[in-house]
Amino acid sequence: MKKTAIYPGSFDPVTFGHIDLVKRARDMFDHVIVAVARASDKNLLFSADERVDMLKQATKGIKGVHVEPFEGLLVKYAKSRKARVMIRGLRMISDFEYEFQMALTNKRLAPDIETIYVMPQEAFCYLSSKLIKEVAVLGGDLKYFVPTFVEEKLKTKLRKKRK
Ligand code: PNS
């Protein structure tokens, strides 16, 4: 049977760090579903459809990867996709508390689903969508952080927001 893992997140927008993680997850699992949260308590810049489209484009060269939006409880969604594993990235010690809380809450809700933490390549350890948006707002160069097409979308989105 094919082993499926879910990689959930808000991906607002997708960064080189996320793409690195998708590749690492795909090395371990036959099928990786990148699950894009429709809603978040974060202040999202892009719509769910925009975030899904960007992830599709960013991962189109990687076989066995499927991108889709999800809503509601993550563990319910994972079950609906018959996935027993969820992948999350762990970059810094500062990620740990939030990730630990989330993993334990999910474990309580669904003991049969494991969360696996994967560290990105060190070059991507400091990347965060939040800081990248800040750099974009302030007109900084984004080529180290996101693919060119994402940089363009960020600039367009911010231009529209300013109007
Ligand atoms: O990239 P993010 O914003 O850190 O991803 C967080 C996400 C989407 C994985 C988390 O907010 C989530 O699982 N949302 C779905 C709702 C849910 O199941 N909440 C309980 C999780 S403890």
JSON list of N, CA and C in Angstrom, two decimals, residues 2-55:
[
{"chain": "A", "resi": 2, "resn": "LYS", "atom": "N", "xyz": [0.45, 2.25, -0.76]},
{"chain": "A", "resi": 2, "resn": "LYS", "atom": "CA", "xyz": [1.23, 3.49, -0.83]},
{"chain": "A", "resi": 2, "resn": "LYS", "atom": "C", "xyz": [1.18, 4.24, 0.49]},
{"chain": "A", "resi": 3, "resn": "LYS", "atom": "N", "xyz": [2.32, 4.76, 0.91]},
{"chain": "A", "resi": 3, "resn": "LYS", "atom": "CA", "xyz": [2.35, 5.52, 2.15]},
{"chain": "A", "resi": 3, "resn": "LYS", "atom": "C", "xyz": [2.15, 7.01, 1.86]},
{"chain": "A", "resi": 4, "resn": "THR", "atom": "N", "xyz": [1.10, 7.56, 2.50]},
{"chain": "A", "resi": 4, "resn": "THR", "atom": "CA", "xyz": [0.75, 8.96, 2.26]},
{"chain": "A", "resi": 4, "resn": "THR", "atom": "C", "xyz": [1.06, 9.81, 3.50]},
{"chain": "A", "resi": 5, "resn": "ALA", "atom": "N", "xyz": [1.64, 10.96, 3.27]},
{"chain": "A", "resi": 5, "resn": "ALA", "atom": "CA", "xyz": [1.83, 11.93, 4.36]},
{"chain": "A", "resi": 5, "resn": "ALA", "atom": "C", "xyz": [1.20, 13.25, 3.96]},
{"chain": "A", "resi": 6, "resn": "ILE", "atom": "N", "xyz": [0.71, 13.94, 4.98]},
{"chain": "A", "resi": 6, "resn": "ILE", "atom": "CA", "xyz": [0.12, 15.26, 4.73]},
{"chain": "A", "resi": 6, "resn": "ILE", "atom": "C", "xyz": [1.10, 16.32, 5.25]},
{"chain": "A", "resi": 7, "resn": "TYR", "atom": "N", "xyz": [1.29, 17.34, 4.47]},
{"chain": "A", "resi": 7, "resn": "TYR", "atom": "CA", "xyz": [2.14, 18.46, 4.92]},
{"chain": "A", "resi": 7, "resn": "TYR", "atom": "C", "xyz": [1.22, 19.69, 5.00]},
{"chain": "A", "resi": 8, "resn": "PRO", "atom": "N", "xyz": [0.71, 19.98, 6.20]},
{"chain": "A", "resi": 8, "resn": "PRO", "atom": "CA", "xyz": [-0.25, 21.09, 6.32]},
{"chain": "A", "resi": 8, "resn": "PRO", "atom": "C", "xyz": [0.43, 22.42, 6.66]},
{"chain": "A", "resi": 9, "resn": "GLY", "atom": "N", "xyz": [-0.22, 23.49, 6.28]},
{"chain": "A", "resi": 9, "resn": "GLY", "atom": "CA", "xyz": [0.30, 24.81, 6.65]},
{"chain": "A", "resi": 9, "resn": "GLY", "atom": "C", "xyz": [-0.53, 25.90, 6.02]},
{"chain": "A", "resi": 10, "resn": "SER", "atom": "N", "xyz": [-0.13, 27.14, 6.30]},
{"chain": "A", "resi": 10, "resn": "SER", "atom": "CA", "xyz": [-0.86, 28.24, 5.66]},
{"chain": "A", "resi": 10, "resn": "SER", "atom": "C", "xyz": [-0.14, 28.72, 4.39]},
{"chain": "A", "resi": 11, "resn": "PHE", "atom": "N", "xyz": [1.16, 28.54, 4.31]},
{"chain": "A", "resi": 11, "resn": "PHE", "atom": "CA", "xyz": [1.92, 28.81, 3.07]},
{"chain": "A", "resi": 11, "resn": "PHE", "atom": "C", "xyz": [1.56, 30.17, 2.45]},
{"chain": "A", "resi": 12, "resn": "ASP", "atom": "N", "xyz": [1.79, 31.21, 3.21]},
{"chain": "A", "resi": 12, "resn": "ASP", "atom": "CA", "xyz": [1.35, 32.55, 2.76]},
{"chain": "A", "resi": 12, "resn": "ASP", "atom": "C", "xyz": [2.53, 33.51, 2.59]},
{"chain": "A", "resi": 13, "resn": "PRO", "atom": "N", "xyz": [3.36, 33.39, 1.58]},
{"chain": "A", "resi": 13, "resn": "PRO", "atom": "CA", "xyz": [3.30, 32.44, 0.46]},
{"chain": "A", "resi": 13, "resn": "PRO", "atom": "C", "xyz": [4.33, 31.32, 0.66]},
{"chain": "A", "resi": 14, "resn": "VAL", "atom": "N", "xyz": [4.35, 30.41, -0.32]},
{"chain": "A", "resi": 14, "resn": "VAL", "atom": "CA", "xyz": [5.32, 29.31, -0.32]},
{"chain": "A", "resi": 14, "resn": "VAL", "atom": "C", "xyz": [6.74, 29.89, -0.43]},
{"chain": "A", "resi": 15, "resn": "THR", "atom": "N", "xyz": [7.68, 29.30, 0.35]},
{"chain": "A", "resi": 15, "resn": "THR", "atom": "CA", "xyz": [9.08, 29.76, 0.33]},
{"chain": "A", "resi": 15, "resn": "THR", "atom": "C", "xyz": [9.98, 28.60, -0.11]},
{"chain": "A", "resi": 16, "resn": "PHE", "atom": "N", "xyz": [11.27, 28.90, -0.30]},
{"chain": "A", "resi": 16, "resn": "PHE", "atom": "CA", "xyz": [12.22, 27.82, -0.62]},
{"chain": "A", "resi": 16, "resn": "PHE", "atom": "C", "xyz": [12.27, 26.79, 0.52]},
{"chain": "A", "resi": 17, "resn": "GLY", "atom": "N", "xyz": [12.02, 27.26, 1.75]},
{"chain": "A", "resi": 17, "resn": "GLY", "atom": "CA", "xyz": [12.02, 26.34, 2.90]},
{"chain": "A", "resi": 17, "resn": "GLY", "atom": "C", "xyz": [10.89, 25.32, 2.78]},
{"chain": "A", "resi": 18, "resn": "HIS", "atom": "N", "xyz": [9.70, 25.77, 2.38]},
{"chain": "A", "resi": 18, "resn": "HIS", "atom": "CA", "xyz": [8.57, 24.84, 2.19]},
{"chain": "A", "resi": 18, "resn": "HIS", "atom": "C", "xyz": [8.88, 23.83, 1.08]},
{"chain": "A", "resi": 19, "resn": "ILE", "atom": "N", "xyz": [9.44, 24.34, 0.00]},
{"chain": "A", "resi": 19, "resn": "ILE", "atom": "CA", "xyz": [9.73, 23.45, -1.16]},
{"chain": "A", "resi": 19, "resn": "ILE", "atom": "C", "xyz": [10.75, 22.38, -0.74]},
{"chain": "A", "resi": 20, "resn": "ASP", "atom": "N", "xyz": [11.75, 22.80, 0.03]},
{"chain": "A", "resi": 20, "resn": "ASP", "atom": "CA", "xyz": [12.75, 21.86, 0.54]},
{"chain": "A", "resi": 20, "resn": "ASP", "atom": "C", "xyz": [12.06, 20.77, 1.38]},
{"chain": "A", "resi": 21, "resn": "LEU", "atom": "N", "xyz": [11.11, 21.18, 2.19]},
{"chain": "A", "resi": 21, "resn": "LEU", "atom": "CA", "xyz": [10.41, 20.22, 3.04]},
{"chain": "A", "resi": 21, "resn": "LEU", "atom": "C", "xyz": [9.54, 19.24, 2.24]},
{"chain": "A", "resi": 22, "resn": "VAL", "atom": "N", "xyz": [8.90, 19.76, 1.18]},
{"chain": "A", "resi": 22, "resn": "VAL", "atom": "CA", "xyz": [8.09, 18.87, 0.33]},
{"chain": "A", "resi": 22, "resn": "VAL", "atom": "C", "xyz": [9.00, 17.79, -0.26]},
{"chain": "A", "resi": 23, "resn": "LYS", "atom": "N", "xyz": [10.19, 18.19, -0.71]},
{"chain": "A", "resi": 23, "resn": "LYS", "atom": "CA", "xyz": [11.12, 17.21, -1.30]},
{"chain": "A", "resi": 23, "resn": "LYS", "atom": "C", "xyz": [11.56, 16.18, -0.26]},
{"chain": "A", "resi": 24, "resn": "ARG", "atom": "N", "xyz": [11.86, 16.65, 0.94]},
{"chain": "A", "resi": 24, "resn": "ARG", "atom": "CA", "xyz": [12.28, 15.74, 2.01]},
{"chain": "A", "resi": 24, "resn": "ARG", "atom": "C", "xyz": [11.15, 14.76, 2.36]},
{"chain": "A", "resi": 25, "resn": "ALA", "atom": "N", "xyz": [9.92, 15.29, 2.43]},
{"chain": "A", "resi": 25, "resn": "ALA", "atom": "CA", "xyz": [8.78, 14.43, 2.74]},
{"chain": "A", "resi": 25, "resn": "ALA", "atom": "C", "xyz": [8.59, 13.39, 1.64]},
{"chain": "A", "resi": 26, "resn": "ARG", "atom": "N", "xyz": [8.76, 13.82, 0.42]},
{"chain": "A", "resi": 26, "resn": "ARG", "atom": "CA", "xyz": [8.58, 12.92, -0.73]},
{"chain": "A", "resi": 26, "resn": "ARG", "atom": "C", "xyz": [9.65, 11.83, -0.75]},
{"chain": "A", "resi": 27, "resn": "ASP", "atom": "N", "xyz": [10.85, 12.14, -0.23]},
{"chain": "A", "resi": 27, "resn": "ASP", "atom": "CA", "xyz": [11.90, 11.11, -0.12]},
{"chain": "A", "resi": 27, "resn": "ASP", "atom": "C", "xyz": [11.48, 10.00, 0.84]},
{"chain": "A", "resi": 28, "resn": "MET", "atom": "N", "xyz": [10.62, 10.34, 1.78]},
{"chain": "A", "resi": 28, "resn": "MET", "atom": "CA", "xyz": [10.23, 9.36, 2.81]},
{"chain": "A", "resi": 28, "resn": "MET", "atom": "C", "xyz": [8.89, 8.68, 2.52]},
{"chain": "A", "resi": 29, "resn": "PHE", "atom": "N", "xyz": [8.02, 9.37, 1.76]},
{"chain": "A", "resi": 29, "resn": "PHE", "atom": "CA", "xyz": [6.67, 8.85, 1.53]},
{"chain": "A", "resi": 29, "resn": "PHE", "atom": "C", "xyz": [6.36, 8.78, 0.04]},
{"chain": "A", "resi": 30, "resn": "ASP", "atom": "N", "xyz": [5.50, 7.81, -0.34]},
{"chain": "A", "resi": 30, "resn": "ASP", "atom": "CA", "xyz": [5.16, 7.64, -1.76]},
{"chain": "A", "resi": 30, "resn": "ASP", "atom": "C", "xyz": [4.35, 8.82, -2.28]},
{"chain": "A", "resi": 31, "resn": "HIS", "atom": "N", "xyz": [3.52, 9.34, -1.39]},
{"chain": "A", "resi": 31, "resn": "HIS", "atom": "CA", "xyz": [2.57, 10.36, -1.81]},
{"chain": "A", "resi": 31, "resn": "HIS", "atom": "C", "xyz": [2.52, 11.44, -0.74]},
{"chain": "A", "resi": 32, "resn": "VAL", "atom": "N", "xyz": [2.70, 12.68, -1.14]},
{"chain": "A", "resi": 32, "resn": "VAL", "atom": "CA", "xyz": [2.64, 13.78, -0.18]},
{"chain": "A", "resi": 32, "resn": "VAL", "atom": "C", "xyz": [1.52, 14.73, -0.59]},
{"chain": "A", "resi": 33, "resn": "ILE", "atom": "N", "xyz": [0.62, 14.96, 0.34]},
{"chain": "A", "resi": 33, "resn": "ILE", "atom": "CA", "xyz": [-0.45, 15.94, 0.08]},
{"chain": "A", "resi": 33, "resn": "ILE", "atom": "C", "xyz": [-0.10, 17.23, 0.82]},
{"chain": "A", "resi": 34, "resn": "VAL", "atom": "N", "xyz": [0.11, 18.27, 0.06]},
{"chain": "A", "resi": 34, "resn": "VAL", "atom": "CA", "xyz": [0.36, 19.58, 0.67]},
{"chain": "A", "resi": 34, "resn": "VAL", "atom": "C", "xyz": [-1.01, 20.19, 0.93]},
{"chain": "A", "resi": 35, "resn": "ALA", "atom": "N", "xyz": [-1.35, 20.33, 2.21]},
{"chain": "A", "resi": 35, "resn": "ALA", "atom": "CA", "xyz": [-2.70, 20.75, 2.59]},
{"chain": "A", "resi": 35, "resn": "ALA", "atom": "C", "xyz": [-2.67, 22.22, 3.02]},
{"chain": "A", "resi": 36, "resn": "VAL", "atom": "N", "xyz": [-3.33, 23.03, 2.25]},
{"chain": "A", "resi": 36, "resn": "VAL", "atom": "CA", "xyz": [-3.29, 24.48, 2.46]},
{"chain": "A", "resi": 36, "resn": "VAL", "atom": "C", "xyz": [-4.52, 24.90, 3.28]},
{"chain": "A", "resi": 37, "resn": "ALA", "atom": "N", "xyz": [-4.26, 25.41, 4.48]},
{"chain": "A", "resi": 37, "resn": "ALA", "atom": "CA", "xyz": [-5.38, 25.81, 5.35]},
{"chain": "A", "resi": 37, "resn": "ALA", "atom": "C", "xyz": [-6.13, 27.00, 4.73]},
{"chain": "A", "resi": 38, "resn": "ARG", "atom": "N", "xyz": [-7.42, 26.82, 4.56]},
{"chain": "A", "resi": 38, "resn": "ARG", "atom": "CA", "xyz": [-8.22, 27.94, 4.00]},
{"chain": "A", "resi": 38, "resn": "ARG", "atom": "C", "xyz": [-8.21, 29.12, 4.95]},
{"chain": "A", "resi": 39, "resn": "ALA", "atom": "N", "xyz": [-8.41, 28.80, 6.24]},
{"chain": "A", "resi": 39, "resn": "ALA", "atom": "CA", "xyz": [-8.48, 29.88, 7.23]},
{"chain": "A", "resi": 39, "resn": "ALA", "atom": "C", "xyz": [-7.31, 29.75, 8.20]},
{"chain": "A", "resi": 40, "resn": "SER", "atom": "N", "xyz": [-6.98, 30.85, 8.84]},
{"chain": "A", "resi": 40, "resn": "SER", "atom": "CA", "xyz": [-5.89, 30.83, 9.81]},
{"chain": "A", "resi": 40, "resn": "SER", "atom": "C", "xyz": [-6.09, 31.99, 10.76]},
{"chain": "A", "resi": 41, "resn": "ASP", "atom": "N", "xyz": [-5.51, 31.88, 11.97]},
{"chain": "A", "resi": 41, "resn": "ASP", "atom": "CA", "xyz": [-5.59, 33.03, 12.87]},
{"chain": "A", "resi": 41, "resn": "ASP", "atom": "C", "xyz": [-4.55, 34.07, 12.48]},
{"chain": "A", "resi": 42, "resn": "LYS", "atom": "N", "xyz": [-3.68, 33.69, 11.50]},
{"chain": "A", "resi": 42, "resn": "LYS", "atom": "CA", "xyz": [-2.70, 34.65, 11.00]},
{"chain": "A", "resi": 42, "resn": "LYS", "atom": "C", "xyz": [-3.39, 35.60, 10.03]},
{"chain": "A", "resi": 43, "resn": "ASN", "atom": "N", "xyz": [-2.76, 36.75, 9.84]},
{"chain": "A", "resi": 43, "resn": "ASN", "atom": "CA", "xyz": [-3.31, 37.73, 8.91]},
{"chain": "A", "resi": 43, "resn": "ASN", "atom": "C", "xyz": [-2.83, 37.36, 7.50]},
{"chain": "A", "resi": 44, "resn": "LEU", "atom": "N", "xyz": [-3.68, 36.64, 6.77]},
{"chain": "A", "resi": 44, "resn": "LEU", "atom": "CA", "xyz": [-3.23, 36.10, 5.47]},
{"chain": "A", "resi": 44, "resn": "LEU", "atom": "C", "xyz": [-3.26, 37.17, 4.38]},
{"chain": "A", "resi": 45, "resn": "LEU", "atom": "N", "xyz": [-2.22, 37.16, 3.55]},
{"chain": "A", "resi": 45, "resn": "LEU", "atom": "CA", "xyz": [-2.15, 38.12, 2.44]},
{"chain": "A", "resi": 45, "resn": "LEU", "atom": "C", "xyz": [-2.85, 37.54, 1.20]},
{"chain": "A", "resi": 46, "resn": "PHE", "atom": "N", "xyz": [-2.61, 36.25, 0.96]},
{"chain": "A", "resi": 46, "resn": "PHE", "atom": "CA", "xyz": [-3.15, 35.61, -0.25]},
{"chain": "A", "resi": 46, "resn": "PHE", "atom": "C", "xyz": [-4.39, 34.76, 0.09]},
{"chain": "A", "resi": 47, "resn": "SER", "atom": "N", "xyz": [-5.29, 34.65, -0.89]},
{"chain": "A", "resi": 47, "resn": "SER", "atom": "CA", "xyz": [-6.46, 33.78, -0.72]},
{"chain": "A", "resi": 47, "resn": "SER", "atom": "C", "xyz": [-6.00, 32.33, -0.76]},
{"chain": "A", "resi": 48, "resn": "ALA", "atom": "N", "xyz": [-6.87, 31.43, -0.31]},
{"chain": "A", "resi": 48, "resn": "ALA", "atom": "CA", "xyz": [-6.52, 30.00, -0.34]},
{"chain": "A", "resi": 48, "resn": "ALA", "atom": "C", "xyz": [-6.23, 29.56, -1.77]},
{"chain": "A", "resi": 49, "resn": "ASP", "atom": "N", "xyz": [-7.04, 30.00, -2.72]},
{"chain": "A", "resi": 49, "resn": "ASP", "atom": "CA", "xyz": [-6.82, 29.59, -4.12]},
{"chain": "A", "resi": 49, "resn": "ASP", "atom": "C", "xyz": [-5.48, 30.08, -4.63]},
{"chain": "A", "resi": 50, "resn": "GLU", "atom": "N", "xyz": [-5.12, 31.29, -4.27]},
{"chain": "A", "resi": 50, "resn": "GLU", "atom": "CA", "xyz": [-3.81, 31.83, -4.70]},
{"chain": "A", "resi": 50, "resn": "GLU", "atom": "C", "xyz": [-2.66, 31.03, -4.09]},
{"chain": "A", "resi": 51, "resn": "ARG", "atom": "N", "xyz": [-2.81, 30.69, -2.80]},
{"chain": "A", "resi": 51, "resn": "ARG", "atom": "CA", "xyz": [-1.74, 29.93, -2.14]},
{"chain": "A", "resi": 51, "resn": "ARG", "atom": "C", "xyz": [-1.62, 28.53, -2.72]},
{"chain": "A", "resi": 52, "resn": "VAL", "atom": "N", "xyz": [-2.78, 27.92, -3.03]},
{"chain": "A", "resi": 52, "resn": "VAL", "atom": "CA", "xyz": [-2.76, 26.59, -3.66]},
{"chain": "A", "resi": 52, "resn": "VAL", "atom": "C", "xyz": [-2.09, 26.68, -5.03]},
{"chain": "A", "resi": 53, "resn": "ASP", "atom": "N", "xyz": [-2.46, 27.66, -5.83]},
{"chain": "A", "resi": 53, "resn": "ASP", "atom": "CA", "xyz": [-1.88, 27.80, -7.18]},
{"chain": "A", "resi": 53, "resn": "ASP", "atom": "C", "xyz": [-0.36, 27.98, -7.11]},
{"chain": "A", "resi": 54, "resn": "MET", "atom": "N", "xyz": [0.09, 28.81, -6.17]},
{"chain": "A", "resi": 54, "resn": "MET", "atom": "CA", "xyz": [1.54, 29.04, -6.05]},
{"chain": "A", "resi": 54, "resn": "MET", "atom": "C", "xyz": [2.26, 27.75, -5.66]},
{"chain": "A", "resi": 55, "resn": "LEU", "atom": "N", "xyz": [1.65, 26.99, -4.74]},
{"chain": "A", "resi": 55, "resn": "LEU", "atom": "CA", "xyz": [2.29, 25.73, -4.33]},
{"chain": "A", "resi": 55, "resn": "LEU", "atom": "C", "xyz": [2.30, 24.72, -5.48]}
]
